[in-house]
Coordinates of C-alpha atoms in Angstrom, one line a residue:
M1 CA 5.7 42.2 -21.9
T2 CA 2.0 41.4 -21.9
N3 CA 2.7 38.1 -23.8
E4 CA 5.4 37.1 -21.3
A5 CA 3.0 37.7 -18.4
G6 CA 0.5 35.6 -20.1
K7 CA 3.0 32.8 -20.6
L8 CA 4.0 33.0 -17.0
G9 CA 0.4 32.8 -15.8
K10 CA -0.2 29.8 -18.0
S11 CA 3.0 28.1 -16.7
N12 CA 1.9 28.8 -13.1
Q13 CA -1.5 27.4 -13.8
E14 CA 0.0 24.2 -15.3
Q15 CA 2.4 23.7 -12.3
A16 CA -0.5 24.5 -9.9
V17 CA -2.4 21.5 -11.4
A18 CA 0.6 19.3 -11.0
A19 CA 1.1 20.4 -7.4
W20 CA -2.5 19.7 -6.6
V21 CA -2.3 16.2 -8.1
N22 CA 0.9 15.6 -6.1
Y23 CA -0.9 16.8 -3.0
L24 CA -3.6 14.2 -3.6
N25 CA -1.0 11.5 -4.0
Q26 CA 0.8 12.6 -0.8
L27 CA -2.4 12.6 1.2
R28 CA -2.9 8.9 0.2
L29 CA 0.7 8.1 1.2
D30 CA 0.4 10.0 4.5
N31 CA -2.9 8.2 5.3
L32 CA -1.2 4.8 4.6
L33 CA 1.8 5.6 6.8
S34 CA -0.5 6.8 9.6
A35 CA -2.7 3.6 9.3
L36 CA 0.4 1.4 9.5
D37 CA 1.8 3.2 12.5
L38 CA -1.6 2.9 14.2
Q39 CA -1.7 -0.8 13.3
D40 CA 1.7 -1.3 15.0
K41 CA 0.2 0.0 18.2
N42 CA -3.0 -2.0 17.8
L43 CA -1.1 -5.3 17.3
T44 CA 1.2 -4.6 20.3
E45 CA -1.8 -3.9 22.6
A46 CA -3.7 -6.9 21.4
L47 CA -0.8 -9.3 21.9
S48 CA -0.2 -7.7 25.3
S49 CA -3.8 -8.7 26.3
V50 CA -3.2 -12.3 25.4
D51 CA 0.2 -12.3 27.2
E52 CA -1.4 -10.9 30.3
A53 CA -4.1 -13.6 30.2
I54 CA -1.4 -16.3 30.0
R55 CA 0.5 -14.7 32.9
K56 CA -2.6 -14.5 35.1
I57 CA -3.7 -18.1 34.4
D58 CA -0.2 -19.4 35.1
L59 CA 0.3 -17.4 38.3
E60 CA -3.2 -16.8 39.7
V61 CA -5.0 -20.0 38.7
V62 CA -2.7 -22.9 37.8
T63 CA 0.1 -22.3 40.3
T64 CA -2.4 -21.7 43.1
N65 CA -4.6 -24.7 42.0
R66 CA -7.5 -22.4 42.1
G67 CA -10.8 -24.3 41.7
G68 CA -9.2 -27.7 42.1
V69 CA -9.4 -30.5 39.5
K70 CA -13.1 -30.0 38.8
G71 CA -13.3 -26.2 38.9
M72 CA -10.0 -24.8 37.6
H73 CA -11.1 -24.7 33.9
G74 CA -13.8 -22.3 34.9
F75 CA -11.3 -19.7 36.2
I76 CA -9.1 -20.3 33.1
A77 CA -12.2 -19.6 31.0
E78 CA -12.9 -16.3 32.7
V79 CA -9.3 -15.0 32.3
A80 CA -9.0 -16.3 28.7
E81 CA -12.3 -14.7 27.7
V82 CA -11.1 -11.3 29.0
G83 CA -7.8 -11.6 27.2
I84 CA -9.2 -12.8 23.9
G85 CA -12.3 -10.5 23.9
N86 CA -10.2 -7.4 24.5
A87 CA -7.5 -8.5 22.0
R88 CA -10.0 -8.9 19.2
R89 CA -11.2 -5.4 19.7
Q90 CA -7.7 -3.9 20.2
I91 CA -6.4 -5.4 16.9
H92 CA -9.1 -3.2 15.2
G93 CA -8.2 -0.1 17.2
D94 CA -11.1 -0.3 19.6
N95 CA -10.9 0.1 23.4
P96 CA -10.9 -3.1 25.6
H97 CA -14.3 -3.7 27.2
Y98 CA -13.9 -6.8 29.3
Q99 CA -13.0 -6.7 33.0
W100 CA -12.4 -9.7 35.2
I101 CA -14.3 -9.5 38.5
N102 CA -12.0 -11.6 40.6
N103 CA -14.0 -11.7 43.9
N104 CA -16.3 -14.7 43.8
S105 CA -19.3 -12.5 43.5
P106 CA -22.4 -13.3 41.4
V107 CA -20.7 -11.6 38.5
D108 CA -17.6 -13.1 36.8
L109 CA -17.0 -10.5 34.1
M110 CA -18.1 -7.0 33.2
R111 CA -18.4 -6.0 29.5
S112 CA -19.2 -2.3 28.9
G113 CA -21.5 -2.2 31.9
V114 CA -23.1 -5.6 31.3
A115 CA -22.7 -8.2 34.1
I116 CA -21.7 -11.7 32.8
Q117 CA -21.8 -15.0 34.7
Q118 CA -19.9 -17.8 33.0
R119 CA -21.1 -21.4 33.2
F120 CA -18.5 -23.7 31.8
V121 CA -20.1 -27.0 33.0
A122 CA -20.3 -30.3 31.2
A123 CA -21.6 -32.5 34.0
G124 CA -25.3 -33.5 34.0
G125 CA -25.6 -33.5 30.2
R126 CA -27.5 -30.3 30.1
F127 CA -24.8 -28.1 28.4
G128 CA -24.5 -25.9 31.5
L129 CA -28.3 -25.1 31.7
G130 CA -28.4 -26.8 35.2
A131 CA -25.6 -24.6 36.4
I132 CA -27.5 -21.5 35.1
A133 CA -30.6 -22.7 37.0
D134 CA -28.7 -23.0 40.2
H135 CA -27.2 -19.6 39.9
L136 CA -30.5 -18.0 39.1
Q137 CA -32.0 -19.6 42.1
K138 CA -29.4 -17.9 44.3
Y139 CA -29.7 -14.6 42.4
P140 CA -33.2 -14.4 40.9
D141 CA -32.8 -10.8 39.8
F142 CA -29.6 -11.4 37.8
V143 CA -31.4 -11.5 34.4
E144 CA -33.9 -8.8 35.3
N145 CA -31.0 -6.5 36.0
G146 CA -29.6 -7.0 32.6
G147 CA -27.1 -9.8 33.3
K148 CA -26.0 -12.4 30.7
Y149 CA -25.1 -16.0 31.1
Q150 CA -22.1 -17.0 29.0
I151 CA -21.5 -20.6 28.1
P152 CA -18.9 -22.4 25.9
R153 CA -19.3 -21.7 22.2
D154 CA -19.9 -25.3 21.3
H155 CA -22.5 -25.7 24.0
F156 CA -24.3 -22.6 22.8
E157 CA -24.5 -23.9 19.3
V158 CA -26.1 -27.1 20.4
I159 CA -28.6 -25.3 22.6
Q160 CA -29.5 -22.9 19.8
K161 CA -30.0 -25.7 17.4
L162 CA -32.2 -27.8 19.7
H163 CA -34.2 -24.7 20.8
A164 CA -35.1 -23.9 17.2
M165 CA -35.9 -27.5 16.3
P166 CA -39.7 -28.4 16.2
R167 CA -40.8 -31.5 18.1
E168 CA -41.8 -33.3 14.8
E169 CA -38.3 -32.7 13.4
A170 CA -36.6 -33.7 16.6
S171 CA -38.6 -36.9 16.8
K172 CA -37.6 -37.8 13.3
L173 CA -33.9 -36.8 13.4
L174 CA -32.8 -37.3 17.0
T175 CA -34.3 -40.7 17.7
I176 CA -31.5 -42.1 15.5
G177 CA -28.8 -40.1 17.3
G178 CA -28.2 -37.4 14.7
D179 CA -25.0 -35.3 15.4
G180 CA -24.5 -37.3 18.6
L181 CA -27.7 -35.8 20.1
S182 CA -30.8 -37.5 21.4
L183 CA -34.4 -36.7 21.8
K184 CA -33.7 -36.6 25.5
D185 CA -31.3 -33.6 25.0
W186 CA -34.0 -31.8 23.0
T187 CA -36.4 -32.4 25.9
K188 CA -34.0 -31.1 28.5
V189 CA -33.4 -27.9 26.5
H190 CA -37.1 -27.2 25.9
A191 CA -38.0 -28.0 29.5
F192 CA -35.5 -25.5 30.8
F193 CA -36.7 -22.6 28.6
G194 CA -40.3 -23.7 29.1
E195 CA -40.1 -22.6 32.7
G196 CA -39.9 -19.1 31.6
S197 CA -37.3 -17.9 34.0
V198 CA -34.6 -17.4 31.3
G199 CA -35.0 -16.7 27.6
I200 CA -32.4 -17.9 25.1
E201 CA -31.7 -14.2 24.5
S202 CA -30.1 -14.1 28.0
L203 CA -27.5 -16.7 26.9
E204 CA -24.5 -15.9 24.8
P205 CA -21.5 -17.9 23.4
S206 CA -18.0 -17.5 24.8
H207 CA -15.2 -17.0 22.3
L208 CA -14.0 -20.4 23.5
K209 CA -15.1 -24.0 23.4
Y210 CA -15.3 -26.1 26.5
S211 CA -12.2 -28.2 25.5
E212 CA -10.1 -25.1 24.9
V213 CA -9.9 -23.9 28.5
Q214 CA -8.8 -27.1 30.2
K215 CA -5.5 -27.1 32.1
G216 CA -3.6 -28.9 29.4
A217 CA -5.1 -27.0 26.5
Y218 CA -5.2 -23.3 27.4
S219 CA -1.6 -22.5 26.4
A220 CA -2.2 -23.9 22.9
T221 CA -5.5 -22.0 22.7
L222 CA -4.0 -18.7 23.6
Q223 CA -1.0 -19.2 21.3
S224 CA -3.4 -20.0 18.5
E225 CA -5.2 -16.7 19.3
A226 CA -1.9 -14.8 19.0
D227 CA -1.3 -16.4 15.6
S228 CA -4.8 -15.4 14.6
L229 CA -4.2 -11.8 15.7
H230 CA -1.1 -11.7 13.5
S231 CA -3.2 -12.9 10.5
T232 CA -5.8 -10.3 11.2
D233 CA -3.2 -7.6 11.5
Q234 CA -1.7 -8.5 8.1
S235 CA -5.2 -8.5 6.6
L236 CA -5.8 -5.0 8.0
R237 CA -2.5 -3.8 6.7
D238 CA -3.3 -5.2 3.2
D239 CA -6.6 -3.4 3.3
A240 CA -4.9 -0.1 4.2
Y241 CA -2.5 -0.6 1.3
Q242 CA -5.3 -1.3 -1.1
Q243 CA -7.1 1.8 0.0
S244 CA -4.0 3.9 -0.5
K245 CA -3.6 2.8 -4.1
P246 CA -4.5 5.2 -6.9
T247 CA -8.1 4.7 -8.1
L248 CA -10.0 5.4 -11.2
R249 CA -12.3 7.7 -9.3
Q250 CA -9.5 9.9 -8.0
G251 CA -7.9 9.9 -11.5
A252 CA -11.2 11.0 -13.0
K253 CA -11.4 13.7 -10.3
A254 CA -7.9 15.0 -11.2
T255 CA -8.8 14.9 -14.9
L256 CA -12.1 16.9 -14.4
A257 CA -10.5 19.4 -12.0
A258 CA -7.5 20.0 -14.4
A259 CA -9.9 20.4 -17.3
A260 CA -12.0 22.9 -15.4
I261 CA -9.0 24.9 -14.3
E262 CA -7.2 25.0 -17.6
G263 CA -10.4 25.6 -19.6
G264 CA -11.5 28.4 -17.3
T265 CA -8.0 30.0 -17.4
A266 CA -8.0 29.8 -21.2
L267 CA -11.5 31.3 -21.4
A268 CA -10.4 34.2 -19.1
R269 CA -7.2 34.8 -21.1
A270 CA -9.1 34.9 -24.3
V271 CA -11.6 37.5 -23.0
I272 CA -8.7 39.6 -21.5
A273 CA -6.9 39.5 -24.9
K274 CA -10.0 40.8 -26.6
R275 CA -10.4 43.6 -24.0
R276 CA -6.8 44.6 -24.4
A277 CA -7.3 44.9 -28.1
G278 CA -9.7 47.7 -27.3
K279 CA -13.1 46.0 -27.4
Q280 CA -15.7 46.4 -24.8
L281 CA -17.7 43.3 -23.7
K282 CA -20.9 44.8 -25.2
D283 CA -19.1 45.1 -28.6
F284 CA -18.1 41.4 -28.8
T285 CA -19.4 39.9 -32.0
R286 CA -20.5 36.3 -32.6
D287 CA -17.0 35.7 -34.2
D288 CA -15.4 37.0 -31.0
W289 CA -17.4 34.7 -28.8
T290 CA -16.7 31.8 -31.2
D291 CA -13.0 32.4 -30.8
I292 CA -13.3 32.7 -27.0
A293 CA -15.3 29.4 -26.9
G294 CA -12.7 27.7 -29.1
D295 CA -9.9 28.8 -26.8
G296 CA -11.8 27.6 -23.8
G297 CA -12.7 24.3 -25.3
L298 CA -9.0 23.7 -26.3
G299 CA -7.9 24.6 -22.8
T300 CA -10.4 22.2 -21.3
A301 CA -9.2 19.4 -23.6
Q302 CA -5.6 20.1 -22.8
G303 CA -6.4 20.3 -19.1
G304 CA -8.1 17.0 -19.1
V305 CA -5.1 15.4 -20.9
R306 CA -2.8 17.1 -18.5
G307 CA -4.7 16.0 -15.3
L308 CA -4.9 12.4 -16.5
S309 CA -1.3 12.2 -17.7
I310 CA 0.1 13.7 -14.5
Y311 CA -2.0 11.3 -12.4
W312 CA -0.8 8.3 -14.4
L313 CA 2.8 9.4 -14.5
T314 CA 3.1 10.2 -10.9
N315 CA 1.4 7.0 -9.7
F316 CA 2.6 4.4 -12.2
S317 CA 6.0 5.6 -13.4
A318 CA 7.5 7.3 -10.3
T319 CA 7.7 10.6 -12.1
P320 CA 7.6 13.8 -9.9
A321 CA 4.5 15.9 -10.5
A322 CA 6.4 19.0 -11.7
V323 CA 8.3 16.9 -14.2
A324 CA 5.1 15.1 -15.4
S325 CA 3.4 18.5 -16.0
S326 CA 6.5 19.7 -18.0
I327 CA 6.4 16.5 -20.1
V328 CA 2.8 17.2 -21.0
T329 CA 3.5 20.9 -21.7
A330 CA 6.5 20.0 -23.9
A331 CA 4.5 17.4 -25.8
F332 CA 1.8 20.1 -26.5
G333 CA 4.4 22.6 -27.5
V334 CA 6.3 20.3 -29.9
A335 CA 2.9 19.1 -31.3
E336 CA 2.1 22.8 -32.0
Q337 CA 5.4 23.3 -33.8
A338 CA 4.9 20.1 -35.8
N339 CA 1.5 21.4 -36.9
K340 CA 3.1 24.7 -38.1
L341 CA 5.8 22.7 -39.9
R342 CA 3.2 20.6 -41.7
G343 CA 1.3 23.8 -42.6
G344 CA 4.4 25.4 -44.1
E345 CA 4.5 28.2 -41.6
I346 CA 8.0 27.4 -40.4
E347 CA 11.1 25.6 -41.8
E348 CA 12.7 22.4 -40.4
V349 CA 15.5 24.4 -38.7
T350 CA 13.0 26.7 -37.0
F351 CA 10.9 23.7 -36.0
I352 CA 14.0 22.1 -34.2
E353 CA 15.0 25.4 -32.6
N354 CA 11.5 26.1 -31.3
S355 CA 11.1 22.6 -30.0
E356 CA 14.4 22.8 -28.2
L357 CA 13.3 26.1 -26.7
V358 CA 9.9 24.7 -25.6
C359 CA 11.6 21.7 -23.9
L360 CA 14.2 24.0 -22.2
E361 CA 11.5 26.3 -20.8
T362 CA 9.4 23.4 -19.5
A363 CA 12.6 22.0 -17.9
V364 CA 13.2 25.3 -16.1
S365 CA 9.6 25.4 -15.0
A366 CA 9.8 21.8 -13.6
L367 CA 13.0 22.5 -11.7
S368 CA 11.8 25.8 -10.3
S369 CA 8.5 24.3 -9.1
F370 CA 10.3 21.4 -7.5
V371 CA 12.7 23.6 -5.7
G372 CA 9.9 26.0 -4.7
Q373 CA 7.8 23.2 -3.3
A374 CA 10.7 21.9 -1.3
I375 CA 11.6 25.4 0.2
I376 CA 7.9 26.4 0.8
P377 CA 6.2 23.2 1.8
V378 CA 2.7 24.6 1.3
P379 CA 0.6 22.6 -1.2
V380 CA 0.4 24.3 -4.6
L381 CA 1.7 27.7 -3.3
G382 CA 5.3 26.6 -3.1
A383 CA 5.2 25.2 -6.7
V384 CA 3.6 28.4 -8.1
I385 CA 6.1 30.7 -6.3
G386 CA 9.1 28.5 -7.3
N387 CA 7.9 28.4 -10.9
T388 CA 7.4 32.2 -11.0
V389 CA 10.8 33.0 -9.6
G390 CA 12.6 30.4 -11.8
V391 CA 10.9 31.4 -15.0
V392 CA 11.5 35.1 -14.4
M393 CA 15.2 34.5 -13.6
Y394 CA 15.5 32.3 -16.7
K395 CA 14.0 35.0 -18.9
A396 CA 16.2 37.7 -17.3
V397 CA 19.3 35.7 -17.9
S398 CA 18.5 34.6 -21.4
S399 CA 17.5 38.1 -22.5
S400 CA 20.7 39.6 -21.0
L401 CA 23.1 37.7 -23.3
S402 CA 24.9 39.8 -25.8
E403 CA 25.2 38.8 -29.4
R404 CA 28.9 37.9 -28.8
E405 CA 28.0 35.7 -25.9
A406 CA 25.3 34.0 -27.9
L407 CA 27.8 33.3 -30.7
L408 CA 30.3 31.9 -28.2
I409 CA 27.6 29.5 -26.9
E410 CA 26.6 28.6 -30.5
R411 CA 30.3 27.9 -31.3
Y412 CA 30.6 25.8 -28.2
L413 CA 27.6 23.8 -29.1
G414 CA 29.0 23.2 -32.6
E415 CA 32.3 22.0 -31.1
Q416 CA 30.4 19.7 -28.8
R417 CA 28.6 18.2 -31.8
V418 CA 31.9 17.6 -33.6
L419 CA 33.3 16.0 -30.5
D420 CA 30.3 13.8 -30.1
E421 CA 30.7 12.5 -33.7
Q422 CA 34.4 11.9 -33.1
L423 CA 33.8 10.0 -29.8
G424 CA 31.0 8.1 -31.4
S425 CA 33.3 6.9 -34.2
E426 CA 36.1 5.9 -31.8
Y427 CA 33.6 4.2 -29.6
Q428 CA 32.4 2.1 -32.5
E429 CA 36.0 1.1 -33.4
L430 CA 36.6 0.0 -29.8
I431 CA 33.4 -2.1 -29.8
E432 CA 34.5 -3.8 -33.0
Q433 CA 38.0 -4.5 -31.5
L434 CA 36.4 -5.9 -28.4
D435 CA 34.0 -8.1 -30.4
A436 CA 37.0 -9.5 -32.3
S437 CA 39.0 -10.1 -29.2
M438 CA 36.1 -11.8 -27.4
S439 CA 35.5 -14.0 -30.5
D440 CA 39.2 -15.2 -30.3
Y441 CA 39.0 -15.7 -26.6
L442 CA 35.9 -17.7 -26.7
G443 CA 37.5 -19.9 -29.4
V444 CA 40.4 -20.6 -27.1
L445 CA 38.1 -21.5 -24.3
E446 CA 36.1 -23.8 -26.5
R447 CA 39.3 -25.7 -27.4
A448 CA 40.6 -25.7 -23.8
F449 CA 37.4 -27.4 -22.6
S450 CA 36.8 -29.7 -25.6
P451 CA 35.7 -33.2 -24.9
D452 CA 38.5 -34.4 -27.2
L453 CA 41.4 -34.9 -24.8
E454 CA 44.1 -34.1 -27.3
V455 CA 42.4 -30.9 -28.4
A456 CA 41.8 -29.9 -24.8
L457 CA 45.5 -30.3 -23.9
L458 CA 46.6 -28.2 -26.8
G459 CA 43.8 -25.7 -26.0
S460 CA 44.9 -25.5 -22.4
I461 CA 48.4 -24.6 -23.5
E462 CA 47.0 -21.9 -25.8
L463 CA 44.8 -20.6 -23.0
A464 CA 47.6 -20.3 -20.6
L465 CA 49.8 -18.4 -23.0
E466 CA 46.8 -16.2 -23.9
L467 CA 46.3 -15.3 -20.2
G468 CA 49.9 -14.3 -19.8
V469 CA 51.6 -17.4 -18.2
A470 CA 55.3 -17.4 -18.9
P471 CA 56.2 -19.9 -21.7
D472 CA 58.8 -21.7 -19.6
E473 CA 56.1 -22.4 -16.9
V474 CA 53.6 -23.9 -19.3
L475 CA 53.5 -27.7 -19.3
D476 CA 53.7 -28.1 -23.1
S477 CA 56.1 -31.2 -23.3
D478 CA 56.5 -34.6 -21.7
E479 CA 59.7 -33.5 -20.0
K480 CA 58.0 -30.5 -18.3
V481 CA 55.1 -32.6 -17.1
L482 CA 57.4 -35.3 -15.6
A483 CA 59.6 -32.7 -14.0
Y484 CA 56.5 -30.9 -12.5
F485 CA 55.0 -34.0 -10.9
L486 CA 58.1 -36.0 -10.0
D487 CA 60.8 -33.5 -9.0

């Protein structure tokens, strides 16, 4: 009875490790599904921001001719900046932070409490700096209060380049018109910032270039942004999938945990066995502790193999965790019996019988754990309870069989083996007959489709008869051919 309890405890510990590895795998899968569901929402909201920007530009700017020929692109830029700026945050799951201030006030946009004035101006050749100076003259405290001037992205890049360029370099490069710029452009930029009213840190680039917000271009611009959002969305989904894949680190974690659990269990069982034999801890000898350490080391090694094997099987071969654990347990059990056979401790018949029994018991354990986990969906607990109930029931049933019933089962197994041999022989005969028939049929087909016309005609007649066409319907003579085509 004590031995059976020990086996049950070991079986529970093995299935507990399997259930824990399965739980780790399920967590990764749940996180992936959650991330994909969230990304569905993010994409929908991001695309909605772009669609809303298109709708507002169409109805509130273009249809009403707001700003006229010279100023319409400025209002288009404001609405587009809000739509694109919010969408690029929403695709990552962040809250939108742009708001369009549609009231002709000193502020065009608000972004997380920061006031923004857009200056999409190309006239005057100052990249919008003249327009900034005009605005600052009307509202001198705009920058002091934390406001930002936002200009087209391409204008900002030019200003930033010229602002950082020393005079000597500008004199050398820009006198020959490098990048379409001149020394005069450099002078205008440095003169503006030299006044000291605005620093370059008070300027920022828009998401958009000047050309992208013109009346004839904004639709393509926003459609391109929608396509970009789809690409970003796919990239984020790919990242989520990569993060959900099994990793070497998690496999090592499962291996070490399984080794620790099984090694600790084996150590405890070895100590308990010594105690049940009547020895007190203080009476343990060096040999006793050596035996205990050996059992613990073996358990640790087996646990490491079990953890790694279960992790690999469950992640790379679609094997349920309970089954994976049972495969490992069966492999250990058969290996143990094989070692006894090599050592002459058991005969070949006993080896086969014991191996069958090991595999049967591990199969019962796997099925019981699987059912238990399904009925009690609590990680590890369901598998352990299911394994306990299943193994106990199996032991009870197997031990309750009488000698007569065992003999009946044995006789039935013998009859099944004889039947298997008979069916195997008949199956082989049928295969041989089928091979012969196929060979004949392929020969007929080869003749029927021969490039030699005479051989093909005779082969066609043979094929028709082989396929069951009535002899009087086969065109095997000149008279039948003429009658078929002329009558």
